[in-house]
mmCIF file of C-alpha atoms in Angstrom:
data_model
loop_
_atom_site.group_PDB
_atom_site.id
_atom_site.type_symbol
_atom_site.label_atom_id
_atom_site.label_comp_id
_atom_site.label_asym_id
_atom_site.label_seq_id
_atom_site.Cartn_x
_atom_site.Cartn_y
_atom_site.Cartn_z
ATOM 1 C CA MET A 1 22.144 127.297 112.965
ATOM 2 C CA SER A 2 21.595 129.156 116.212
ATOM 3 C CA ARG A 3 21.761 125.865 118.080
ATOM 4 C CA ASP A 4 25.155 125.264 116.487
ATOM 5 C CA ASN A 5 26.178 128.774 117.474
ATOM 6 C CA GLU A 6 25.240 128.214 121.103
ATOM 7 C CA ARG A 7 27.214 124.996 121.130
ATOM 8 C CA PHE A 8 30.236 126.627 119.465
ATOM 9 C CA ALA A 9 30.131 129.552 121.898
ATOM 10 C CA HIS A 10 29.845 127.292 124.933
ATOM 11 C CA ALA A 11 32.669 125.033 123.707
ATOM 12 C CA GLY A 12 34.759 128.138 123.038
ATOM 13 C CA ASP A 13 34.367 129.472 126.579
ATOM 14 C CA TYR A 14 35.294 126.056 127.917
ATOM 15 C CA VAL A 15 38.352 125.463 125.759
ATOM 16 C CA LEU A 16 39.625 129.032 126.194
ATOM 17 C CA GLY A 17 39.457 128.559 129.972
ATOM 18 C CA LEU A 18 36.988 131.414 130.485
ATOM 19 C CA LEU A 19 34.576 129.558 132.750
ATOM 20 C CA ASP A 20 34.644 129.691 136.530
ATOM 21 C CA ASP A 21 34.787 126.451 138.519
ATOM 22 C CA ASP A 22 31.012 125.976 138.699
ATOM 23 C CA ALA A 23 30.421 126.673 135.026
ATOM 24 C CA ARG A 24 33.297 124.402 134.101
ATOM 25 C CA ALA A 25 31.914 121.542 136.159
ATOM 26 C CA GLU A 26 28.533 122.155 134.529
ATOM 27 C CA ALA A 27 30.123 122.065 131.063
ATOM 28 C CA GLU A 28 31.811 118.778 131.936
ATOM 29 C CA ARG A 29 28.482 117.325 132.976
ATOM 30 C CA ASP A 30 27.050 118.545 129.666
ATOM 31 C CA MET A 31 29.842 116.693 127.872
ATOM 32 C CA GLU A 32 28.843 113.452 129.517
ATOM 33 C CA ARG A 33 25.204 113.961 128.599
ATOM 34 C CA ASP A 34 25.631 115.418 125.134
ATOM 35 C CA PRO A 35 28.024 113.601 122.784
ATOM 36 C CA GLU A 36 27.651 116.314 120.148
ATOM 37 C CA PHE A 37 28.851 118.972 122.589
ATOM 38 C CA ALA A 38 31.666 116.677 123.767
ATOM 39 C CA GLU A 39 32.789 116.200 120.170
ATOM 40 C CA THR A 40 32.660 119.964 119.531
ATOM 41 C CA VAL A 41 34.900 120.556 122.556
ATOM 42 C CA ARG A 42 37.257 117.781 121.525
ATOM 43 C CA ARG A 43 37.688 119.157 118.033
ATOM 44 C CA LEU A 44 38.205 122.747 119.083
ATOM 45 C CA ALA A 45 40.673 121.734 121.807
ATOM 46 C CA GLU A 46 42.616 119.641 119.333
ATOM 47 C CA ARG A 47 42.830 122.550 116.882
ATOM 48 C CA MET A 48 43.807 125.060 119.563
ATOM 49 C CA SER A 49 46.565 122.784 120.839
ATOM 50 C CA SER A 50 48.682 123.859 117.845
ATOM 51 C CA LEU A 51 49.251 127.051 119.840
ATOM 52 C CA ASP A 52 50.685 124.992 122.702
ATOM 53 C CA HIS A 53 53.137 123.372 120.342
ATOM 54 C CA THR A 54 54.648 126.784 119.566
ATOM 55 C CA ALA A 55 55.965 127.131 123.130
ATOM 56 C CA LYS A 56 59.748 126.774 123.185
ATOM 57 C CA PRO A 57 60.584 124.088 125.785
ATOM 58 C CA ALA A 58 61.799 125.551 129.078
ATOM 59 C CA GLU A 59 64.696 124.281 131.116
ATOM 60 C CA VAL A 60 63.664 121.502 133.483
ATOM 61 C CA PRO A 61 65.159 121.946 136.951
ATOM 62 C CA ALA A 62 67.445 119.144 138.104
ATOM 63 C CA GLY A 63 65.803 117.049 140.777
ATOM 64 C CA MET A 64 62.243 117.815 139.672
ATOM 65 C CA TRP A 65 61.618 114.274 138.492
ATOM 66 C CA ASP A 66 63.051 112.794 141.694
ATOM 67 C CA GLU A 67 60.653 114.952 143.670
ATOM 68 C CA ILE A 68 57.705 113.693 141.613
ATOM 69 C CA LEU A 69 58.921 110.124 141.936
ATOM 70 C CA GLY A 70 59.085 110.552 145.713
ATOM 71 C CA LYS A 71 55.490 111.776 145.762
ATOM 72 C CA ILE A 72 54.064 108.995 143.587
ATOM 73 C CA ALA A 73 56.078 106.242 145.290
ATOM 74 C CA THR A 74 53.230 105.498 147.658
ATOM 75 C CA LEU A 75 50.372 107.129 145.741
ATOM 76 C CA PRO A 76 47.857 104.552 144.513
ATOM 77 C CA GLN A 77 46.390 104.943 141.056
ATOM 78 C CA ASP A 78 42.742 105.650 140.632
ATOM 79 C CA HIS A 79 41.004 102.786 138.847
ATOM 80 C CA GLY A 80 37.636 104.387 138.406
ATOM 81 C CA THR A 81 37.036 105.506 141.951
ATOM 82 C CA SER A 82 39.336 107.129 144.458
ATOM 83 C CA PRO A 83 39.871 105.357 147.735
ATOM 84 C CA PRO A 84 39.041 107.743 150.546
ATOM 85 C CA ALA A 85 41.978 108.910 152.611
ATOM 86 C CA GLN A 86 42.234 106.955 155.804
ATOM 87 C CA SER A 87 42.470 108.775 159.076
ATOM 88 C CA ALA A 88 45.631 108.386 161.092
ATOM 89 C CA ALA A 89 43.618 106.574 163.742
ATOM 90 C CA ASN A 90 42.610 103.947 161.213
ATOM 91 C CA GLN A 91 46.114 103.500 159.958
ATOM 92 C CA ASN A 92 47.461 103.035 163.442
ATOM 93 C CA SER A 93 44.939 100.506 164.602
ATOM 94 C CA ALA A 94 45.721 96.828 164.262
ATOM 95 C CA THR A 95 42.674 96.234 162.130
ATOM 96 C CA HIS A 96 40.972 98.770 159.957
ATOM 97 C CA THR A 97 37.287 98.856 159.412
ATOM 98 C CA THR A 98 37.159 101.891 157.184
ATOM 99 C CA PRO A 99 33.612 103.082 156.730
ATOM 100 C CA TRP A 100 32.673 103.160 153.079
ATOM 101 C CA ARG A 101 32.241 106.735 152.332
ATOM 102 C CA LYS A 102 33.134 109.700 150.201
ATOM 103 C CA LEU A 103 31.872 108.079 147.035
ATOM 104 C CA ALA A 104 31.961 111.406 145.264
ATOM 105 C CA LEU A 105 35.654 111.949 145.865
ATOM 106 C CA ALA A 106 36.711 110.668 142.459
ATOM 107 C CA ALA A 107 34.420 113.127 140.747
ATOM 108 C CA SER A 108 35.652 116.097 142.763
ATOM 109 C CA LEU A 109 39.301 115.187 142.222
ATOM 110 C CA ALA A 110 38.722 114.952 138.526
ATOM 111 C CA ALA A 111 37.068 118.355 138.553
ATOM 112 C CA ALA A 112 39.926 119.895 140.536
ATOM 113 C CA PHE A 113 42.356 118.953 137.809
ATOM 114 C CA GLY A 114 39.947 119.502 134.971
ATOM 115 C CA LEU A 115 40.298 115.873 134.041
ATOM 116 C CA GLY A 116 36.829 115.717 132.630
ATOM 117 C CA TYR A 117 38.289 117.031 129.445
ATOM 118 C CA ALA A 118 41.830 117.013 128.236
ATOM 119 C CA GLY A 119 42.824 118.568 124.946
ATOM 120 C CA GLY A 120 40.027 116.721 123.266
ATOM 121 C CA PHE A 121 40.129 113.947 125.793
ATOM 122 C CA VAL A 122 36.729 113.408 127.275
ATOM 123 C CA MET A 123 36.481 111.162 130.279
ATOM 124 C CA LYS A 124 35.521 107.677 129.214
ATOM 125 C CA THR A 125 31.790 107.304 129.161
ATOM 126 C CA VAL A 126 30.617 105.131 131.986
ATOM 127 C CA PRO A 127 30.259 101.567 130.669
ATOM 128 C CA GLU A 128 27.201 99.552 131.607
ATOM 129 C CA PRO A 129 27.748 96.508 133.794
ATOM 130 C CA VAL A 130 26.742 93.227 132.151
ATOM 131 C CA VAL A 131 25.772 91.633 135.454
ATOM 132 C CA LEU A 132 25.036 92.751 139.007
ATOM 133 C CA VAL A 133 25.784 90.635 142.043
ATOM 134 C CA VAL A 134 24.272 91.040 145.487
ATOM 135 C CA LEU A 135 26.581 89.243 147.917
ATOM 136 C CA GLN A 136 25.398 87.886 151.261
ATOM 137 C CA THR A 137 27.428 87.416 154.408
ATOM 138 C CA PRO A 138 27.340 83.985 156.140
ATOM 139 C CA ASP A 139 24.634 85.372 158.479
ATOM 140 C CA ASN A 140 22.519 86.305 155.470
ATOM 141 C CA THR A 141 22.835 90.065 155.504
ATOM 142 C CA THR A 142 23.774 91.878 152.318
ATOM 143 C CA GLY A 143 27.515 92.529 152.521
ATOM 144 C CA ALA A 144 28.402 93.958 149.132
ATOM 145 C CA VAL A 145 27.181 94.686 145.634
ATOM 146 C CA PHE A 146 29.315 94.049 142.558
ATOM 147 C CA GLU A 147 28.943 95.444 139.095
ATOM 148 C CA ALA A 148 30.799 93.225 136.641
ATOM 149 C CA PHE A 149 31.667 94.545 133.192
ATOM 150 C CA ALA A 150 32.234 92.850 129.851
ATOM 151 C CA ASP A 151 36.030 92.982 130.310
ATOM 152 C CA ASN A 152 35.641 91.273 133.720
ATOM 153 C CA SER A 153 36.546 94.412 135.617
ATOM 154 C CA VAL A 154 34.455 94.473 138.767
ATOM 155 C CA LYS A 155 33.279 97.452 140.769
ATOM 156 C CA ILE A 156 32.916 96.459 144.381
ATOM 157 C CA ILE A 157 30.568 98.439 146.575
ATOM 158 C CA PRO A 158 30.836 97.190 150.156
ATOM 159 C CA LEU A 159 27.749 97.648 152.303
ATOM 160 C CA ALA A 160 29.134 96.294 155.552
ATOM 161 C CA ASP A 161 32.338 96.849 157.440
ATOM 162 C CA PHE A 162 34.726 93.910 157.342
ATOM 163 C CA GLU A 163 37.421 93.414 159.919
ATOM 164 C CA VAL A 164 40.619 92.802 158.005
ATOM 165 C CA PRO A 165 43.618 92.019 160.229
ATOM 166 C CA GLN A 166 46.831 93.620 159.020
ATOM 167 C CA ASP A 167 48.368 90.369 157.822
ATOM 168 C CA LYS A 168 45.256 89.508 155.794
ATOM 169 C CA ILE A 169 43.725 90.734 152.577
ATOM 170 C CA MET A 170 40.327 90.349 150.933
ATOM 171 C CA GLN A 171 40.457 88.369 147.706
ATOM 172 C CA VAL A 172 37.720 88.439 145.098
ATOM 173 C CA TRP A 173 36.851 85.285 143.157
ATOM 174 C CA THR A 174 34.531 84.195 140.445
ATOM 175 C CA LEU A 175 33.508 80.752 139.277
ATOM 176 C CA TYR A 176 32.573 80.829 135.587
ATOM 177 C CA ASP A 177 33.315 77.164 134.907
ATOM 178 C CA ALA A 178 33.237 74.468 137.597
ATOM 179 C CA SER A 179 35.939 72.492 135.776
ATOM 180 C CA VAL A 180 38.280 75.506 136.020
ATOM 181 C CA GLY A 181 37.380 76.297 139.623
ATOM 182 C CA PRO A 182 37.392 79.729 141.278
ATOM 183 C CA VAL A 183 39.544 82.349 139.533
ATOM 184 C CA SER A 184 40.970 85.355 141.378
ATOM 185 C CA LEU A 185 39.817 88.771 140.170
ATOM 186 C CA GLY A 186 42.116 90.660 142.534
ATOM 187 C CA THR A 187 42.535 91.737 146.121
ATOM 188 C CA LEU A 188 41.573 94.660 148.301
ATOM 189 C CA SER A 189 43.126 95.506 151.619
ATOM 190 C CA SER A 190 40.308 97.546 153.090
ATOM 191 C CA ALA A 191 36.590 97.990 152.747
ATOM 192 C CA GLU A 192 36.417 100.699 150.138
ATOM 193 C CA VAL A 193 34.614 101.112 146.867
ATOM 194 C CA THR A 194 37.103 99.620 144.452
ATOM 195 C CA THR A 195 37.207 98.696 140.802
ATOM 196 C CA LEU A 196 39.334 95.663 140.027
ATOM 197 C CA LYS A 197 41.011 95.595 136.637
ATOM 198 C CA GLY A 198 39.656 93.517 133.781
ATOM 199 C CA GLN A 199 40.817 89.939 133.214
ATOM 200 C CA LYS A 200 40.926 87.805 130.094
ATOM 201 C CA LEU A 201 37.964 85.623 131.034
ATOM 202 C CA PRO A 202 34.635 84.875 129.377
ATOM 203 C CA VAL A 203 32.120 87.736 129.594
ATOM 204 C CA PRO A 204 30.313 87.455 132.958
ATOM 205 C CA ALA A 205 27.058 85.512 132.695
ATOM 206 C CA ALA A 206 23.887 85.278 134.760
ATOM 207 C CA ASP A 207 24.153 82.913 137.751
ATOM 208 C CA GLN A 208 27.951 83.119 137.791
ATOM 209 C CA LEU A 209 29.271 82.804 141.369
ATOM 210 C CA TYR A 210 31.246 85.661 142.951
ATOM 211 C CA GLU A 211 32.753 85.684 146.435
ATOM 212 C CA ILE A 212 35.258 87.415 148.689
ATOM 213 C CA THR A 213 37.450 85.372 151.017
ATOM 214 C CA LEU A 214 39.905 86.451 153.669
ATOM 215 C CA GLU A 215 43.403 85.373 152.636
ATOM 216 C CA PRO A 216 46.942 85.879 153.920
ATOM 217 C CA ARG A 217 48.708 88.871 152.349
ATOM 218 C CA PRO A 218 49.475 89.385 149.500
ATOM 219 C CA GLY A 219 46.879 86.850 148.344
ATOM 220 C CA SER A 220 46.020 83.163 148.497
ATOM 221 C CA PRO A 221 49.264 81.119 148.428
ATOM 222 C CA THR A 222 47.599 78.365 146.371
ATOM 223 C CA GLY A 223 45.811 80.521 143.803
ATOM 224 C CA LYS A 224 42.480 79.129 145.057
ATOM 225 C CA PRO A 225 40.375 80.288 148.019
ATOM 226 C CA THR A 226 41.816 79.032 151.316
ATOM 227 C CA GLY A 227 40.273 81.341 153.923
ATOM 228 C CA PRO A 228 36.783 81.997 155.265
ATOM 229 C CA ILE A 229 34.114 83.358 152.884
ATOM 230 C CA LEU A 230 33.151 86.940 153.789
ATOM 231 C CA VAL A 231 30.389 87.316 151.193
ATOM 232 C CA LYS A 232 29.069 85.353 148.273
ATOM 233 C CA GLY A 233 26.392 85.757 145.611
ATOM 234 C CA PHE A 234 25.224 84.923 142.108
ATOM 235 C CA ALA A 235 25.199 87.257 139.131
ATOM 236 C CA LYS A 236 21.954 88.646 137.755
ATOM 237 C CA ARG A 237 21.450 90.519 134.495
ATOM 238 C CA PRO A 238 20.229 94.068 135.057
ATOM 239 C CA ALA A 239 16.574 94.464 134.090
ATOM 240 C CA GLY A 240 15.887 96.437 130.925
ATOM 241 C CA MET B 1 53.859 110.303 109.520
ATOM 242 C CA SER B 2 54.811 113.748 110.854
ATOM 243 C CA ALA B 3 57.181 114.306 113.769
ATOM 244 C CA VAL B 4 54.255 115.426 115.922
ATOM 245 C CA GLU B 5 52.288 112.265 115.085
ATOM 246 C CA ARG B 6 55.279 110.039 115.840
ATOM 247 C CA SER B 7 55.847 111.796 119.108
ATOM 248 C CA ASP B 8 52.111 111.490 119.905
ATOM 249 C CA GLN B 9 52.230 107.757 119.316
ATOM 250 C CA PHE B 10 55.366 107.375 121.442
ATOM 251 C CA CYS B 11 53.702 109.240 124.313
ATOM 252 C CA ASP B 12 50.452 107.248 124.005
ATOM 253 C CA GLY B 13 52.442 104.027 124.385
ATOM 254 C CA LEU B 14 54.189 105.378 127.466
ATOM 255 C CA MET B 15 50.939 106.560 129.041
ATOM 256 C CA LEU B 16 49.364 103.131 128.593
ATOM 257 C CA ARG B 17 52.322 101.684 130.488
ATOM 258 C CA VAL B 18 51.845 104.313 133.198
ATOM 259 C CA ALA B 19 48.213 103.212 133.422
ATOM 260 C CA SER B 20 49.391 99.735 134.320
ATOM 261 C CA GLY B 21 51.525 101.100 137.155
ATOM 262 C CA ASP B 22 54.857 101.666 135.379
ATOM 263 C CA ARG B 23 56.592 104.617 137.077
ATOM 264 C CA GLU B 24 59.585 104.435 134.726
ATOM 265 C CA ALA B 25 57.295 105.086 131.771
ATOM 266 C CA LEU B 26 56.087 108.236 133.534
ATOM 267 C CA GLY B 27 59.754 109.207 133.911
ATOM 268 C CA ASP B 28 60.232 108.813 130.154
ATOM 269 C CA LEU B 29 57.151 110.950 129.546
ATOM 270 C CA PHE B 30 58.529 113.546 131.943
ATOM 271 C CA ALA B 31 61.862 113.584 130.099
ATOM 272 C CA SER B 32 60.061 114.044 126.809
ATOM 273 C CA GLU B 33 57.329 116.517 127.798
ATOM 274 C CA ALA B 34 58.262 118.452 130.966
ATOM 275 C CA GLY B 35 60.150 121.250 129.198
ATOM 276 C CA ARG B 36 57.303 121.894 126.803
ATOM 277 C CA LEU B 37 54.708 121.781 129.588
ATOM 278 C CA ILE B 38 56.661 124.177 131.828
ATOM 279 C CA ALA B 39 56.790 126.598 128.896
ATOM 280 C CA ILE B 40 53.018 126.333 128.366
ATOM 281 C CA ALA B 41 52.298 126.826 132.083
ATOM 282 C CA ARG B 42 54.707 129.739 132.201
ATOM 283 C CA ARG B 43 52.844 131.587 129.481
ATOM 284 C CA ILE B 44 49.865 131.494 131.815
ATOM 285 C CA LEU B 45 51.479 131.864 135.236
ATOM 286 C CA ARG B 46 54.443 134.063 134.247
ATOM 287 C CA ARG B 47 56.468 132.855 137.217
ATOM 288 C CA LYS B 48 58.961 130.064 136.621
ATOM 289 C CA ASP B 49 58.486 128.544 140.087
ATOM 290 C CA LEU B 50 54.695 128.452 139.740
ATOM 291 C CA ALA B 51 54.923 126.969 136.249
ATOM 292 C CA GLU B 52 57.177 124.216 137.591
ATOM 293 C CA GLU B 53 54.762 123.610 140.455
ATOM 294 C CA ALA B 54 51.848 123.288 138.001
ATOM 295 C CA VAL B 55 53.797 120.753 135.962
ATOM 296 C CA GLN B 56 54.868 118.802 139.027
ATOM 297 C CA GLU B 57 51.279 118.589 140.274
ATOM 298 C CA GLY B 58 50.172 117.756 136.746
ATOM 299 C CA PHE B 59 52.466 114.730 136.572
ATOM 300 C CA ILE B 60 51.302 113.544 139.983
ATOM 301 C CA ALA B 61 47.687 113.852 138.803
ATOM 302 C CA ALA B 62 48.570 112.063 135.565
ATOM 303 C CA TRP B 63 50.031 109.178 137.570
ATOM 304 C CA LYS B 64 46.949 108.943 139.735
ATOM 305 C CA HIS B 65 44.439 109.181 136.909
ATOM 306 C CA ALA B 66 46.409 107.321 134.221
ATOM 307 C CA PRO B 67 43.984 104.347 134.243
ATOM 308 C CA ARG B 68 41.368 106.734 132.823
ATOM 309 C CA PHE B 69 43.533 107.551 129.838
ATOM 310 C CA ASP B 70 42.005 106.296 126.619
ATOM 311 C CA PRO B 71 44.037 106.914 123.443
ATOM 312 C CA ALA B 72 40.882 106.564 121.363
ATOM 313 C CA ARG B 73 39.669 109.827 122.904
ATOM 314 C CA GLY B 74 42.736 111.964 122.359
ATOM 315 C CA SER B 75 46.501 111.765 122.581
ATOM 316 C CA ALA B 76 48.489 111.436 125.814
ATOM 317 C CA ARG B 77 50.301 114.684 125.017
ATOM 318 C CA ALA B 78 47.019 116.520 124.687
ATOM 319 C CA TRP B 79 45.813 114.915 127.899
ATOM 320 C CA LEU B 80 48.928 115.979 129.811
ATOM 321 C CA THR B 81 48.758 119.453 128.314
ATOM 322 C CA THR B 82 45.199 119.930 129.471
ATOM 323 C CA ILE B 83 45.921 118.669 132.959
ATOM 324 C CA VAL B 84 48.763 121.184 133.249
ATOM 325 C CA ARG B 85 46.794 124.001 131.572
ATOM 326 C CA ASN B 86 43.863 123.506 133.920
ATOM 327 C CA ARG B 87 46.138 123.311 136.932
ATOM 328 C CA ALA B 88 47.815 126.540 135.831
ATOM 329 C CA LEU B 89 44.454 128.235 135.232
ATOM 330 C CA ASN B 90 43.244 127.163 138.685
ATOM 331 C CA MET B 91 46.392 128.555 140.296
ATOM 332 C CA LEU B 92 45.902 131.739 138.350
ATOM 333 C CA ARG B 93 42.279 132.092 139.394
ATOM 334 C CA ASP B 94 43.344 131.550 143.000
ATOM 335 C CA GLY B 95 45.149 134.843 142.604
ATOM 336 C CA GLN B 96 48.681 133.603 142.648
ATOM 337 C CA ARG B 97 49.652 135.554 139.573
ATOM 338 C CA LEU B 98 49.053 138.771 141.477
ATOM 339 C CA ARG B 99 52.080 138.116 143.630
ATOM 340 C CA LEU B 100 54.657 138.998 141.022
ATOM 341 C CA THR B 101 58.194 140.126 141.753
ATOM 342 C CA GLY B 102 59.821 143.097 140.030
ATOM 343 C CA ASP B 103 61.591 140.817 137.597
ATOM 344 C CA ASP B 104 58.359 139.140 136.730
ATOM 345 C CA MET B 105 56.723 142.498 136.137
ATOM 346 C CA ALA B 106 59.533 143.426 133.793
ATOM 347 C CA ARG B 107 58.652 140.387 131.753
ATOM 348 C CA HIS B 108 54.975 141.262 131.753
ATOM 349 C CA GLY B 109 55.069 143.197 128.461
ATOM 350 C CA GLU B 110 57.091 140.492 126.816
ATOM 351 C CA SER B 111 54.589 137.953 128.010
ATOM 352 C CA ASP B 112 51.605 139.830 126.531
ATOM 353 C CA SER B 113 53.247 139.770 123.138
ATOM 354 C CA SER B 114 53.803 136.026 123.408
ATOM 355 C CA ALA B 115 50.108 135.511 122.600
ATOM 356 C CA ASP B 116 50.687 137.151 119.218
ATOM 357 C CA ALA B 117 54.013 135.342 118.878
ATOM 358 C CA ALA B 118 52.280 131.986 119.375
ATOM 359 C CA PHE B 119 49.895 132.875 116.555
ATOM 360 C CA GLU B 120 52.725 134.008 114.280
ATOM 361 C CA ALA B 121 54.651 130.796 115.015
ATOM 362 C CA LEU B 122 51.802 128.570 113.814
ATOM 363 C CA ASP B 123 52.599 126.615 110.680
ATOM 364 C CA GLU B 124 51.268 128.341 107.572
ATOM 365 C CA ALA B 125 49.614 125.074 106.536
ATOM 366 C CA ASP B 126 47.768 124.831 109.876
ATOM 367 C CA ALA B 127 44.057 125.469 109.413
ATOM 368 C CA LEU B 128 44.041 127.257 112.791
ATOM 369 C CA LYS B 129 46.481 129.845 111.420
ATOM 370 C CA HIS B 130 44.324 130.385 108.383
ATOM 371 C CA CYS B 131 41.068 130.610 110.333
ATOM 372 C CA LEU B 132 42.449 132.860 113.084
ATOM 373 C CA SER B 133 43.826 135.207 110.445
ATOM 374 C CA GLN B 134 40.326 135.490 108.941
ATOM 375 C CA LEU B 135 39.057 137.049 112.189
ATOM 376 C CA ASP B 136 39.025 140.779 113.003
ATOM 377 C CA GLU B 137 42.110 141.683 114.941
ATOM 378 C CA ALA B 138 40.164 142.429 118.144
ATOM 379 C CA ARG B 139 38.451 139.028 118.091
ATOM 380 C CA ARG B 140 41.654 137.199 117.285
ATOM 381 C CA ARG B 141 43.640 138.940 120.029
ATOM 382 C CA SER B 142 40.908 138.309 122.589
ATOM 383 C CA ILE B 143 40.910 134.606 121.774
ATOM 384 C CA LEU B 144 44.711 134.396 121.876
ATOM 385 C CA LEU B 145 44.970 136.282 125.185
ATOM 386 C CA ALA B 146 42.441 133.899 126.719
ATOM 387 C CA TYR B 147 43.888 130.655 125.395
ATOM 388 C CA VAL B 148 47.625 131.318 125.411
ATOM 389 C CA LEU B 149 47.914 133.513 128.511
ATOM 390 C CA GLY B 150 44.849 132.411 130.450
ATOM 391 C CA TYR B 151 43.382 135.937 130.609
ATOM 392 C CA THR B 152 39.867 136.381 131.962
ATOM 393 C CA HIS B 153 37.234 138.475 130.163
ATOM 394 C CA GLY B 154 38.053 141.319 132.582
ATOM 395 C CA GLU B 155 41.791 141.148 131.954
ATOM 396 C CA ILE B 156 41.253 141.130 128.208
ATOM 397 C CA ALA B 157 38.964 144.161 128.536
ATOM 398 C CA ALA B 158 41.669 146.017 130.486
ATOM 399 C CA LYS B 159 44.397 144.963 128.098
ATOM 400 C CA LEU B 160 42.503 145.945 124.950
ATOM 401 C CA ASN B 161 40.884 148.960 126.615
ATOM 402 C CA ALA B 162 37.380 147.859 125.681
ATOM 403 C CA PRO B 163 34.133 147.446 127.664
ATOM 404 C CA LEU B 164 33.594 144.005 129.186
ATOM 405 C CA GLY B 165 30.404 143.362 127.204
ATOM 406 C CA THR B 166 32.210 144.160 123.972
ATOM 407 C CA VAL B 167 34.979 141.715 124.790
ATOM 408 C CA LYS B 168 32.460 138.992 125.567
ATOM 409 C CA ALA B 169 30.774 139.614 122.218
ATOM 410 C CA TRP B 170 34.126 139.574 120.382
ATOM 411 C CA ILE B 171 35.003 136.229 121.891
ATOM 412 C CA ARG B 172 31.575 134.760 121.313
ATOM 413 C CA ARG B 173 31.448 135.774 117.655
ATOM 414 C CA GLY B 174 35.118 134.965 117.263
ATOM 415 C CA VAL B 175 34.915 131.381 118.492
ATOM 416 C CA ILE B 176 31.749 130.737 116.462
ATOM 417 C CA ALA B 177 33.376 132.032 113.261
ATOM 418 C CA LEU B 178 36.564 130.142 114.077
ATOM 419 C CA GLN B 179 34.760 126.813 114.414
ATOM 420 C CA GLU B 180 32.694 127.421 111.275
ATOM 421 C CA CYS B 181 35.935 128.069 109.413
ATOM 422 C CA LEU B 182 37.636 125.001 110.901
ATOM 423 C CA SER B 183 34.779 122.593 110.193
#
């Protein structure tokens, strides 16, 4: 029972908001590692939320929504990882070759808003990719690594800088059936770690072809690759 | 289905639309939830302007992180509430509550009692009401001051005029007993 007590006490401190930033981040890591602890937090938070429902709604100032709308108008959503903020110098240059960096930004943003947990909401556990793809550039250096998931979402980890002129965009393709031809998985405008949304396609298989081509914005006009191949590679199943 | 469950389902649907980039759906969520969330943040931050700021930042964060929302793991309302609660707690810990105006101070006493009021307002059929009422008064008040008003251990100790170690023990034993009762 004392193990239960420790877990209850720890979950209590977390849900009551009594932990400092470091201890809270630690508790959120514990939640990812320990499903039993995560479930304890979720249940307590759900029960405690009855107290929130007793708050009598306050008046909402006029114009508050418009202000929010103004702020999110150009704010991209975070699909798994946060794109690093570009420097003004990058934005002003005709081409941007953003170095691929700040991989931990998503995690720190989540921590800043306490998004690891939310009234019983625990951040989705990280799914395992079904295939990995190492993509080579035309001069045979490794240009990017993809992790492709069962829902055909693809996490793209660039390993080289690509020059993308402002009127162009990088488009990601896969070929799961030669009779269908290459199918677009989405586009990215700069070389940043990106997760493309899932598509209704067969689950990625070993030896499936993936590639990135350079296309006119906002994407290939024909729906098939038209521009030069930046990187290309075949899927492999992760070992183990 | 209860009104709360219906409203939960409505909000979950909206949040899934937000996750696919629908700003109008976030506007509908705002219309439905902002008043409630400002009230929750205000219990913690006391100041109206800070509570509104917490909610505004909360909605911006919800927009950004909406693709992470998974209704299987908890409702959208609970998710939004926690984003705003955590934002409010962070603002509080950054010391912003210390800069209170005279008017705000006048409301201070009223605000302290709102922790008890929140408990009293719980539905009699709610297991939380039953289980909180089973606790010693000191344990119950410590838990309510922490959750509803965002008090730290130190603030609870000052408020209840008890040593810090005692307050920590009250909360520890209180939350353990509470969860045993709830399970």
